[in-house]
GROMACS .gro file of C-alpha atoms in nm:
model
  483
    1MET     CA    1  -4.183  -8.173  -0.633
    2GLU     CA    2  -4.459  -7.944  -0.674
    3GLU     CA    3  -4.484  -7.776  -1.027
    4LYS     CA    4  -4.560  -7.425  -1.015
    5THR     CA    5  -4.796  -7.238  -1.234
    6ILE     CA    6  -4.655  -6.970  -1.485
    7SER     CA    7  -4.814  -6.678  -1.261
    8GLU     CA    8  -4.653  -6.832  -0.954
    9GLU     CA    9  -4.333  -6.821  -1.129
   10VAL     CA   10  -4.344  -6.485  -1.232
   11MET     CA   11  -4.465  -6.355  -0.883
   12ASP     CA   12  -4.142  -6.545  -0.724
   13GLN     CA   13  -3.931  -6.390  -1.012
   14GLU     CA   14  -4.071  -6.046  -0.914
   15SER     CA   15  -4.024  -6.115  -0.545
   16ALA     CA   16  -3.661  -6.201  -0.580
   17SER     CA   17  -3.613  -5.904  -0.796
   18VAL     CA   18  -3.768  -5.699  -0.508
   19ASP     CA   19  -3.537  -5.836  -0.294
   20CYS     CA   20  -3.242  -5.765  -0.503
   21LEU     CA   21  -3.337  -5.412  -0.558
   22VAL     CA   22  -3.396  -5.385  -0.192
   23VAL     CA   23  -3.023  -5.504  -0.119
   24ASP     CA   24  -2.890  -5.281  -0.429
   25ASP     CA   25  -3.053  -4.995  -0.273
   26SER     CA   26  -2.936  -5.067   0.065
   27ASP     CA   27  -2.587  -5.108  -0.044
   28ARG     CA   28  -2.592  -4.787  -0.269
   29VAL     CA   29  -2.736  -4.586   0.037
   30SER     CA   30  -2.448  -4.717   0.261
   31VAL     CA   31  -2.205  -4.649  -0.017
   32THR     CA   32  -2.322  -4.302  -0.073
   33SER     CA   33  -2.340  -4.212   0.306
   34ALA     CA   34  -1.978  -4.359   0.338
   35ASP     CA   35  -1.883  -4.114   0.038
   36ASN     CA   36  -2.096  -3.834   0.188
   37ALA     CA   37  -1.914  -3.886   0.498
   38SER     CA   38  -1.561  -3.878   0.334
   39MET     CA   39  -1.643  -3.564   0.150
   40LEU     CA   40  -1.746  -3.377   0.468
   41THR     CA   41  -1.447  -3.506   0.635
   42GLU     CA   42  -1.212  -3.367   0.355
   43GLU     CA   43  -1.405  -3.033   0.324
   44ARG     CA   44  -1.368  -2.992   0.710
   45GLU     CA   45  -0.984  -3.079   0.677
   46ALA     CA   46  -0.951  -2.794   0.386
   47GLU     CA   47  -1.166  -2.549   0.608
   48ILE     CA   48  -0.932  -2.610   0.908
   49ALA     CA   49  -0.628  -2.579   0.725
   50CYS     CA   50  -0.746  -2.240   0.562
   51GLU     CA   51  -0.823  -2.123   0.901
   52GLU     CA   52  -0.466  -2.258   1.039
   53TYR     CA   53  -0.324  -2.052   0.737
   54ASP     CA   54  -0.523  -1.730   0.800
   55ARG     CA   55  -0.436  -1.766   1.183
   56LYS     CA   56  -0.055  -1.823   1.085
   57GLN     CA   57  -0.100  -1.513   0.848
   58ALA     CA   58  -0.288  -1.284   1.111
   59GLU     CA   59  -0.010  -1.353   1.362
   60GLU     CA   60   0.284  -1.307   1.135
   61GLU     CA   61   0.118  -0.967   1.031
   62ALA     CA   62   0.040  -0.854   1.371
   63SER     CA   63   0.413  -0.929   1.475
   64LEU     CA   64   0.550  -0.750   1.169
   65CYS     CA   65   0.363  -0.455   1.282
   66GLU     CA   66   0.496  -0.451   1.630
   67ASN     CA   67   0.848  -0.494   1.479
   68ILE     CA   68   0.778  -0.174   1.267
   69GLU     CA   69   0.701   0.028   1.539
   70LYS     CA   70   1.017  -0.055   1.706
   71LEU     CA   71   1.224   0.019   1.383
   72CYS     CA   72   1.075   0.339   1.380
   73LYS     CA   73   1.143   0.396   1.749
   74GLU     CA   74   1.500   0.308   1.674
   75LEU     CA   75   1.543   0.484   1.359
   76TRP     CA   76   1.350   0.796   1.466
   77PRO     CA   77   1.385   0.833   1.862
   78ALA     CA   78   1.135   1.072   2.032
   79PRO     CA   79   1.255   1.427   2.019
   80THR     CA   80   1.439   1.544   2.351
   81THR     CA   81   1.440   1.922   2.309
   82LEU     CA   82   1.309   2.124   2.593
   83ARG     CA   83   0.977   2.173   2.432
   84HIS     CA   84   0.901   1.814   2.390
   85ARG     CA   85   1.019   1.731   2.752
   86LEU     CA   86   0.807   1.991   2.896
   87MET     CA   87   0.497   1.884   2.665
   88ARG     CA   88   0.538   1.508   2.797
   89CYS     CA   89   0.546   1.645   3.160
   90ALA     CA   90   0.251   1.855   3.096
   91ARG     CA   91   0.038   1.599   2.953
   92GLN     CA   92   0.104   1.342   3.275
   93THR     CA   93  -0.194   1.532   3.442
   94ARG     CA   94  -0.583   1.520   3.316
   95LEU     CA   95  -0.578   1.906   3.296
   96GLY     CA   96  -0.242   1.886   3.098
   97ARG     CA   97  -0.378   1.637   2.863
   98VAL     CA   98  -0.662   1.876   2.787
   99LEU     CA   99  -0.459   2.187   2.751
  100THR     CA  100  -0.141   2.067   2.582
  101PRO     CA  101  -0.150   1.921   2.224
  102ALA     CA  102  -0.092   1.571   2.166
  103ILE     CA  103   0.284   1.493   2.066
  104GLN     CA  104   0.317   1.395   1.715
  105GLU     CA  105   0.447   1.053   1.640
  106PRO     CA  106   0.552   0.844   1.306
  107VAL     CA  107   0.234   0.739   1.102
  108ILE     CA  108   0.247   0.380   0.998
  109LYS     CA  109  -0.003   0.244   0.743
  110ARG     CA  110  -0.032  -0.068   0.545
  111MET     CA  111  -0.052  -0.076   0.153
  112GLU     CA  112  -0.194  -0.287  -0.062
  113GLY     CA  113  -0.003  -0.423  -0.344
  114GLY     CA  114   0.370  -0.560  -0.408
  115ASP     CA  115   0.326  -0.924  -0.501
  116LEU     CA  116   0.664  -1.000  -0.364
  117ASN     CA  117   0.705  -0.780  -0.067
  118HIS     CA  118   0.525  -0.637   0.238
  119ILE     CA  119   0.464  -0.246   0.156
  120THR     CA  120   0.439   0.025   0.486
  121SER     CA  121   0.365   0.365   0.448
  122ILE     CA  122   0.561   0.580   0.706
  123THR     CA  123   0.509   0.934   0.750
  124ILE     CA  124   0.751   1.097   0.994
  125PRO     CA  125   0.677   1.434   1.176
  126PHE     CA  126   0.914   1.692   1.108
  127SER     CA  127   0.978   1.744   1.465
  128TYR     CA  128   1.162   1.364   1.431
  129ALA     CA  129   1.335   1.412   1.124
  130LYS     CA  130   1.479   1.748   0.871
  131ASP     CA  131   1.394   1.548   0.546
  132SER     CA  132   1.257   1.239   0.406
  133HIS     CA  133   0.909   1.271   0.604
  134ASP     CA  134   0.724   1.044   0.381
  135LEU     CA  135   0.852   0.672   0.311
  136ILE     CA  136   0.777   0.335   0.191
  137LEU     CA  137   0.905   0.060   0.371
  138ARG     CA  138   0.972  -0.276   0.160
  139ILE     CA  139   0.990  -0.597   0.335
  140PRO     CA  140   1.057  -0.936   0.141
  141ASN     CA  141   0.691  -1.122   0.184
  142TYR     CA  142   0.763  -1.442   0.357
  143LYS     CA  143   0.597  -1.650   0.127
  144PHE     CA  144   0.851  -1.506  -0.160
  145GLN     CA  145   1.157  -1.434   0.046
  146GLN     CA  146   1.380  -1.648  -0.197
  147PHE     CA  147   1.252  -1.490  -0.503
  148TYR     CA  148   1.271  -1.137  -0.361
  149ARG     CA  149   1.625  -0.999  -0.259
  150VAL     CA  150   1.653  -0.636  -0.093
  151ASP     CA  151   2.033  -0.609  -0.202
  152ARG     CA  152   1.904  -0.661  -0.561
  153ASP     CA  153   1.627  -0.436  -0.515
  154VAL     CA  154   1.884  -0.157  -0.414
  155GLY     CA  155   2.124  -0.249  -0.635
  156ILE     CA  156   1.893  -0.199  -0.921
  157LEU     CA  157   1.777   0.136  -0.804
  158SER     CA  158   2.158   0.254  -0.726
  159TYR     CA  159   2.257   0.151  -1.097
  160VAL     CA  160   1.983   0.330  -1.257
  161ARG     CA  161   2.020   0.654  -1.048
  162LYS     CA  162   2.423   0.623  -1.137
  163TYR     CA  163   2.385   0.572  -1.512
  164THR     CA  164   2.063   0.754  -1.573
  165ASP     CA  165   1.873   1.069  -1.504
  166ILE     CA  166   1.548   0.896  -1.524
  167PRO     CA  167   1.348   0.971  -1.186
  168ILE     CA  168   1.314   0.710  -0.942
  169PRO     CA  169   1.266   0.665  -0.558
  170PHE     CA  170   1.565   0.770  -0.353
  171VAL     CA  171   1.696   0.487  -0.095
  172VAL     CA  172   1.719   0.639   0.234
  173LYS     CA  173   1.798   0.340   0.422
  174SER     CA  174   1.853  -0.035   0.364
  175ASP     CA  175   1.958  -0.346   0.576
  176PHE     CA  176   2.030  -0.661   0.405
  177THR     CA  177   2.082  -0.890   0.699
  178THR     CA  178   1.819  -0.999   0.985
  179GLN     CA  179   2.022  -0.815   1.259
  180ASN     CA  180   1.751  -0.555   1.279
  181ALA     CA  181   1.401  -0.477   1.465
  182LEU     CA  182   1.199  -0.643   1.188
  183GLU     CA  183   1.436  -0.957   1.215
  184LYS     CA  184   1.420  -0.915   0.804
  185PRO     CA  185   1.610  -0.757   0.526
  186TYR     CA  186   1.453  -0.411   0.430
  187VAL     CA  187   1.472  -0.115   0.245
  188LEU     CA  188   1.322   0.239   0.305
  189GLN     CA  189   1.257   0.464  -0.011
  190GLN     CA  190   1.135   0.814  -0.062
  191ARG     CA  191   0.758   0.812  -0.116
  192ILE     CA  192   0.725   0.969  -0.451
  193GLN     CA  193   0.450   1.262  -0.467
  194GLY     CA  194   0.203   1.260  -0.724
  195THR     CA  195  -0.058   0.979  -0.876
  196ASN     CA  196   0.039   0.707  -1.125
  197VAL     CA  197  -0.066   0.734  -1.454
  198ASN     CA  198  -0.339   0.478  -1.412
  199ALA     CA  199  -0.544   0.677  -1.171
  200VAL     CA  200  -0.582   0.997  -1.387
  201TRP     CA  201  -0.555   0.892  -1.759
  202ASP     CA  202  -0.945   0.902  -1.827
  203SER     CA  203  -0.940   1.280  -1.710
  204LEU     CA  204  -0.642   1.375  -1.954
  205ASN     CA  205  -0.661   1.561  -2.270
  206THR     CA  206  -0.469   1.458  -2.569
  207ALA     CA  207  -0.202   1.716  -2.529
  208GLN     CA  208  -0.133   1.594  -2.156
  209ARG     CA  209  -0.127   1.240  -2.275
  210CYS     CA  210   0.111   1.334  -2.575
  211GLN     CA  211   0.338   1.492  -2.300
  212ILE     CA  212   0.364   1.160  -2.110
  213ALA     CA  213   0.410   0.983  -2.408
  214LYS     CA  214   0.715   1.173  -2.513
  215GLN     CA  215   0.855   1.147  -2.154
  216LEU     CA  216   0.802   0.788  -2.160
  217GLY     CA  217   0.957   0.757  -2.498
  218GLU     CA  218   1.269   0.898  -2.363
  219VAL     CA  219   1.292   0.679  -2.100
  220ASN     CA  220   1.272   0.393  -2.327
  221LYS     CA  221   1.548   0.519  -2.534
  222THR     CA  222   1.758   0.616  -2.249
  223LEU     CA  223   1.726   0.225  -2.077
  224ARG     CA  224   1.851   0.118  -2.449
  225ILE     CA  225   2.144   0.345  -2.461
  226ILE     CA  226   2.275   0.153  -2.137
  227LYS     CA  227   2.446  -0.140  -2.253
  228SER     CA  228   2.610  -0.489  -2.107
  229PRO     CA  229   2.812  -0.744  -2.270
  230VAL     CA  230   2.618  -1.011  -2.088
  231ALA     CA  231   2.247  -1.067  -2.017
  232GLY     CA  232   2.147  -1.120  -1.637
  233LEU     CA  233   2.044  -0.968  -1.312
  234ILE     CA  234   2.197  -0.654  -1.134
  235GLU     CA  235   2.356  -0.697  -0.796
  236VAL     CA  236   2.542  -0.464  -0.586
  237VAL     CA  237   2.881  -0.578  -0.430
  238THR     CA  238   2.832  -0.625  -0.054
  239ASP     CA  239   3.023  -0.752   0.192
  240ALA     CA  240   2.933  -1.030   0.444
  241ASN     CA  241   2.675  -0.913   0.688
  242SER     CA  242   2.626  -0.585   0.492
  243THR     CA  243   2.360  -0.369   0.560
  244GLY     CA  244   2.395  -0.204   0.242
  245PRO     CA  245   2.608  -0.131  -0.093
  246THR     CA  246   3.004  -0.175  -0.026
  247PRO     CA  247   3.181   0.118  -0.170
  248ASN     CA  248   3.486   0.032  -0.384
  249ALA     CA  249   3.826   0.224  -0.405
  250ASN     CA  250   3.683   0.535  -0.530
  251GLY     CA  251   3.396   0.560  -0.276
  252ASP     CA  252   3.121   0.458  -0.560
  253GLU     CA  253   2.916   0.138  -0.549
  254SER     CA  254   3.049  -0.156  -0.741
  255PHE     CA  255   2.794  -0.364  -0.941
  256LYS     CA  256   2.799  -0.724  -1.131
  257ILE     CA  257   2.565  -0.877  -1.391
  258ILE     CA  258   2.469  -1.256  -1.282
  259PRO     CA  259   2.326  -1.501  -1.496
  260PHE     CA  260   1.934  -1.594  -1.445
  261GLU     CA  261   1.820  -1.798  -1.162
  262ILE     CA  262   1.622  -2.135  -1.235
  263HIS     CA  263   1.330  -2.159  -0.975
  264LYS     CA  264   0.992  -2.287  -0.998
  265TYR     CA  265   0.736  -2.067  -0.788
  266LYS     CA  266   0.486  -2.369  -0.730
  267THR     CA  267   0.728  -2.621  -0.586
  268HIS     CA  268   0.997  -2.349  -0.477
  269ASP     CA  269   1.282  -2.542  -0.639
  270VAL     CA  270   1.575  -2.293  -0.713
  271LEU     CA  271   1.854  -2.364  -0.943
  272PRO     CA  272   2.142  -2.108  -0.864
  273ALA     CA  273   2.272  -1.857  -1.084
  274ILE     CA  274   2.606  -1.961  -1.268
  275THR     CA  275   2.869  -1.774  -1.103
  276GLU     CA  276   3.184  -1.812  -1.301
  277PRO     CA  277   3.300  -1.512  -1.517
  278ARG     CA  278   3.161  -1.503  -1.871
  279ALA     CA  279   3.255  -1.401  -2.183
  280PRO     CA  280   3.043  -1.144  -2.391
  281GLN     CA  281   2.725  -1.333  -2.519
  282SER     CA  282   2.517  -1.314  -2.824
  283VAL     CA  283   2.154  -1.335  -2.808
  284LEU     CA  284   2.165  -1.694  -2.940
  285ASP     CA  285   2.393  -1.782  -2.659
  286VAL     CA  286   2.182  -1.630  -2.401
  287LEU     CA  287   1.853  -1.810  -2.511
  288THR     CA  288   1.999  -2.117  -2.602
  289THR     CA  289   2.177  -2.157  -2.278
  290GLN     CA  290   1.838  -2.053  -2.057
  291LEU     CA  291   1.626  -2.280  -2.272
  292THR     CA  292   1.877  -2.567  -2.218
  293ARG     CA  293   1.907  -2.520  -1.831
  294TRP     CA  294   1.532  -2.515  -1.792
  295GLU     CA  295   1.518  -2.846  -1.994
  296ALA     CA  296   1.764  -2.986  -1.789
  297PHE     CA  297   1.629  -2.863  -1.436
  298GLU     CA  298   1.300  -2.998  -1.560
  299THR     CA  299   1.406  -3.323  -1.667
  300ALA     CA  300   1.549  -3.390  -1.323
  301HIS     CA  301   1.229  -3.298  -1.142
  302ASP     CA  302   1.032  -3.509  -1.396
  303TYR     CA  303   0.843  -3.180  -1.539
  304ALA     CA  304   1.027  -3.235  -1.889
  305ASN     CA  305   0.833  -3.183  -2.202
  306ASP     CA  306   0.957  -3.161  -2.584
  307GLN     CA  307   0.861  -2.813  -2.615
  308TRP     CA  308   1.215  -2.683  -2.479
  309GLN     CA  309   1.396  -2.833  -2.775
  310MET     CA  310   1.108  -2.728  -2.990
  311LEU     CA  311   1.162  -2.349  -2.860
  312ILE     CA  312   1.580  -2.404  -2.900
  313ASN     CA  313   1.503  -2.494  -3.261
  314VAL     CA  314   1.318  -2.181  -3.339
  315VAL     CA  315   1.574  -1.958  -3.182
  316ARG     CA  316   1.836  -2.104  -3.388
  317GLU     CA  317   1.616  -2.066  -3.705
  318MET     CA  318   1.599  -1.695  -3.605
  319ASP     CA  319   1.941  -1.649  -3.556
  320ASP     CA  320   2.026  -1.824  -3.901
  321LEU     CA  321   1.774  -1.574  -4.103
  322GLY     CA  322   1.938  -1.268  -3.899
  323VAL     CA  323   1.667  -1.163  -3.659
  324PHE     CA  324   1.914  -1.141  -3.397
  325ALA     CA  325   2.204  -1.002  -3.608
  326ASP     CA  326   2.270  -0.629  -3.444
  327GLN     CA  327   2.102  -0.711  -3.116
  328THR     CA  328   2.290  -0.608  -2.795
  329HIS     CA  329   2.210  -0.631  -2.443
  330CYS     CA  330   2.064  -0.332  -2.257
  331LEU     CA  331   1.887  -0.222  -1.947
  332CYS     CA  332   1.546  -0.331  -1.906
  333HIS     CA  333   1.266  -0.257  -1.677
  334VAL     CA  334   0.999  -0.487  -1.856
  335ASP     CA  335   0.697  -0.359  -1.642
  336LEU     CA  336   0.639  -0.007  -1.776
  337HIS     CA  337   0.290  -0.025  -1.726
  338SER     CA  338   0.036   0.296  -1.662
  339GLY     CA  339   0.031   0.179  -1.274
  340ASN     CA  340   0.432   0.215  -1.262
  341ILE     CA  341   0.460   0.569  -1.417
  342MET     CA  342   0.394   0.830  -1.137
  343VAL     CA  343   0.339   1.200  -1.261
  344ASP     CA  344   0.252   1.541  -1.155
  345ILE     CA  345   0.009   1.779  -1.323
  346ASP     CA  346   0.091   2.162  -1.315
  347PRO     CA  347  -0.202   2.295  -1.119
  348VAL     CA  348  -0.164   2.646  -1.342
  349ASP     CA  349  -0.098   2.517  -1.689
  350GLY     CA  350  -0.215   2.178  -1.648
  351SER     CA  351   0.092   2.040  -1.806
  352VAL     CA  352   0.211   1.659  -1.717
  353LYS     CA  353   0.566   1.574  -1.585
  354ILE     CA  354   0.657   1.200  -1.506
  355SER     CA  355   0.796   1.229  -1.137
  356ALA     CA  356   0.925   0.883  -1.096
  357VAL     CA  357   0.911   0.567  -1.255
  358ILE     CA  358   0.860   0.298  -0.990
  359ASP     CA  359   0.865  -0.100  -0.941
  360TRP     CA  360   1.220  -0.175  -1.057
  361ASP     CA  361   1.209  -0.527  -0.893
  362GLU     CA  362   1.234  -0.701  -1.194
  363ALA     CA  363   1.480  -0.485  -1.399
  364ILE     CA  364   1.730  -0.717  -1.608
  365PHE     CA  365   1.976  -0.663  -1.879
  366ALA     CA  366   1.844  -0.830  -2.202
  367PRO     CA  367   1.859  -0.821  -2.582
  368GLU     CA  368   1.721  -0.480  -2.672
  369PHE     CA  369   1.405  -0.611  -2.835
  370VAL     CA  370   1.319  -0.701  -2.513
  371ASN     CA  371   1.278  -0.373  -2.376
  372CYS     CA  372   1.043  -0.264  -2.705
  373ARG     CA  373   0.721  -0.398  -2.610
  374PRO     CA  374   0.496  -0.143  -2.716
  375PRO     CA  375   0.303   0.041  -2.446
  376CYS     CA  376  -0.044   0.013  -2.626
  377TRP     CA  377  -0.219   0.120  -2.332
  378LEU     CA  378  -0.096   0.484  -2.455
  379TRP     CA  379  -0.317   0.455  -2.770
  380ALA     CA  380  -0.546   0.152  -2.727
  381ASP     CA  381  -0.720  -0.062  -2.503
  382GLU     CA  382  -0.453  -0.285  -2.402
  383ASP     CA  383  -0.713  -0.568  -2.268
  384THR     CA  384  -0.886  -0.598  -2.603
  385MET     CA  385  -0.523  -0.616  -2.807
  386GLN     CA  386  -0.400  -0.897  -2.554
  387THR     CA  387  -0.699  -1.150  -2.558
  388ASP     CA  388  -0.672  -1.430  -2.785
  389GLU     CA  389  -0.957  -1.613  -2.984
  390ASP     CA  390  -1.070  -1.765  -2.665
  391GLY     CA  391  -1.091  -1.466  -2.469
  392TYR     CA  392  -0.795  -1.519  -2.258
  393ASP     CA  393  -0.460  -1.335  -2.206
  394PRO     CA  394  -0.196  -1.497  -2.436
  395TRP     CA  395   0.087  -1.418  -2.207
  396PRO     CA  396   0.386  -1.475  -2.253
  397HIS     CA  397   0.275  -1.438  -2.609
  398GLU     CA  398   0.226  -1.122  -2.776
  399MET     CA  399  -0.079  -1.075  -3.029
  400PRO     CA  400  -0.035  -0.914  -3.370
  401GLY     CA  401  -0.154  -0.591  -3.418
  402ALA     CA  402   0.045  -0.382  -3.192
  403GLY     CA  403   0.204  -0.186  -3.502
  404GLY     CA  404  -0.140  -0.130  -3.645
  405VAL     CA  405  -0.297   0.228  -3.716
  406PRO     CA  406  -0.510   0.341  -3.408
  407GLY     CA  407  -0.861   0.429  -3.460
  408THR     CA  408  -0.878   0.783  -3.381
  409GLU     CA  409  -0.661   1.087  -3.478
  410ASP     CA  410  -0.576   1.135  -3.137
  411ASP     CA  411  -0.439   0.802  -3.055
  412GLN     CA  412  -0.237   0.820  -3.368
  413GLU     CA  413  -0.093   1.123  -3.261
  414ILE     CA  414   0.012   0.962  -2.919
  415LYS     CA  415   0.136   0.663  -3.093
  416ARG     CA  416   0.352   0.911  -3.314
  417VAL     CA  417   0.486   1.111  -3.045
  418PHE     CA  418   0.588   0.819  -2.829
  419ASP     CA  419   0.729   0.634  -3.124
  420GLU     CA  420   0.959   0.920  -3.235
  421SER     CA  421   1.087   0.980  -2.875
  422ALA     CA  422   1.154   0.622  -2.836
  423GLY     CA  423   1.424   0.631  -3.118
  424GLY     CA  424   1.201   0.625  -3.445
  425GLY     CA  425   1.275   0.358  -3.718
  426ARG     CA  426   1.524   0.137  -3.493
  427TYR     CA  427   1.290   0.123  -3.219
  428MET     CA  428   0.984   0.060  -3.446
  429SER     CA  429   1.160  -0.237  -3.616
  430MET     CA  430   1.165  -0.396  -3.291
  431ALA     CA  431   0.877  -0.289  -3.160
  432TYR     CA  432   0.663  -0.399  -3.443
  433GLY     CA  433   0.856  -0.657  -3.637
  434GLU     CA  434   0.709  -0.972  -3.620
  435ALA     CA  435   0.984  -1.199  -3.552
  436PHE     CA  436   1.097  -0.946  -3.246
  437ARG     CA  437   0.724  -0.995  -3.133
  438LEU     CA  438   0.772  -1.388  -3.121
  439ALA     CA  439   1.142  -1.351  -2.972
  440ARG     CA  440   0.998  -1.144  -2.680
  441GLY     CA  441   0.757  -1.443  -2.582
  442ILE     CA  442   1.051  -1.676  -2.616
  443TRP     CA  443   1.249  -1.475  -2.394
  444ARG     CA  444   0.976  -1.456  -2.123
  445ILE     CA  445   0.976  -1.836  -2.137
  446ALA     CA  446   1.329  -1.874  -2.119
  447LYS     CA  447   1.352  -1.637  -1.803
  448ASP     CA  448   1.060  -1.762  -1.621
  449SER     CA  449   0.967  -2.115  -1.753
  450LEU     CA  450   0.627  -2.292  -1.867
  451ASP     CA  451   0.502  -2.297  -1.534
  452VAL     CA  452   0.127  -2.280  -1.619
  453CYS     CA  453  -0.088  -2.421  -1.912
  454GLN     CA  454  -0.099  -2.079  -2.059
  455GLY     CA  455   0.290  -2.085  -2.112
  456TYR     CA  456   0.246  -2.438  -2.302
  457LYS     CA  457  -0.020  -2.296  -2.514
  458ALA     CA  458   0.175  -1.988  -2.602
  459ALA     CA  459   0.508  -2.182  -2.684
  460ASP     CA  460   0.298  -2.385  -2.928
  461ARG     CA  461   0.149  -2.067  -3.058
  462ILE     CA  462   0.487  -1.913  -3.148
  463ALA     CA  463   0.619  -2.216  -3.279
  464ALA     CA  464   0.335  -2.229  -3.527
  465GLU     CA  465   0.369  -1.876  -3.615
  466TRP     CA  466   0.697  -1.880  -3.655
  467ALA     CA  467   0.686  -2.180  -3.890
  468MET     CA  468   0.486  -1.976  -4.136
  469MET     CA  469   0.676  -1.672  -4.085
  470ARG     CA  470   1.028  -1.865  -4.152
  471GLU     CA  471   0.880  -2.008  -4.468
  472LYS     CA  472   0.822  -1.639  -4.584
  473MET     CA  473   1.154  -1.489  -4.493
  474MET     CA  474   1.317  -1.798  -4.653
  475LYS     CA  475   1.153  -1.720  -4.987
  476GLU     CA  476   1.235  -1.359  -4.977
  477ARG     CA  477   1.571  -1.443  -4.896
  478ASP     CA  478   1.633  -1.654  -5.159
  479GLN     CA  479   1.480  -1.418  -5.437
  480ASN     CA  480   1.733  -1.167  -5.283
  481SER     CA  481   2.009  -1.380  -5.359
  482ASP     CA  482   1.889  -1.432  -5.716
  483GLN     CA  483   1.875  -1.066  -5.798
   0.00000   0.00000   0.00000
């Protein structure tokens, strides 16, 4: 065998290395090309899926708009007076169309908002109807039909109108079936005149803001007067295939309070409410039952985690220390933010009056402290108050500090007016008490689940804050027992 010089061996090694590099680069280019092709395919499939979703939504919207027009024609047929018949005849000619004014027809306009329902504004000409000319049509959003029920919406409004003097939208007509032009359940409500507080707040002076604070406090107090021995959802009693509430023997609407449903928005899994008759419930009973149901539901669906039992333990400890001692279940709106308060401003003296409280979709019977979340938007920038150390909204947990003194004398006066109007000491103990602040967070989790990372973080935060609070409360209890 011919011996190679050192330089020749080095050259052979370099050549082999180059060959390896060339092969490696070729393989890498081949793999990269395949990856890129796969990524492009996935991106295109995602684009096609989005396009298909948009197309279906557009078709759904177009079909719904056509059906809304059909519904309007059924509910408000074109006037048949002699005057209108003559106008129609006259407009059949070119000259008649020039000389004769157009016949007014219902004006239909899609409105923004409404996470769970499709909202449409309908304006009826005076020639079509004697009253209720400005209406709001609510139809369940097809994506959330199992979570938003028209019969419950109507039931809540009917209940509030029957048992309180809180101004709310008037239900003009409802149909709980699909046997109508829309092929969907719907509710027609009176459209409230005025504007929401959020739109005018910055233009109001302190006196006007105090007027709103006083009236909103009275709304809060009124809600807490309406009691129930059990917590749950409000339903109006109906018959099968009913288009509306079924009157009782006295001709009035009948209502029932049913337990909360268990449902996952992401997976659309639903565990129906318990339907058997219930005995009066304590706050401990309601919270532990609901948390236990969630734990069992998620275990059955392979979602389970130990936070449910952690929260059950916190609730039991709260009850042992008397946090829920004098709590009852009351009517709760649960969403009294500035966008849901409609107001009228007198053009002469500038006085402000709440014309309606809207968006009762989520109203429930719940422990009284649930209805006592402070409306900090009245006297502070709520966005800054509801931001954790990482800059995120801590919901469903409430950050501490709502009971602090507002930064200006004007805001202090607004807060004082609201607190006093809402019930003074009793309200303030539930609104600003630290244990009740944590209990409200637990309530929201018990009702709506730990559906997002935000919820898991909130549960841990609540448990950690309670551990420190509990230690302090136990020391105070021991000191009081020694005296």
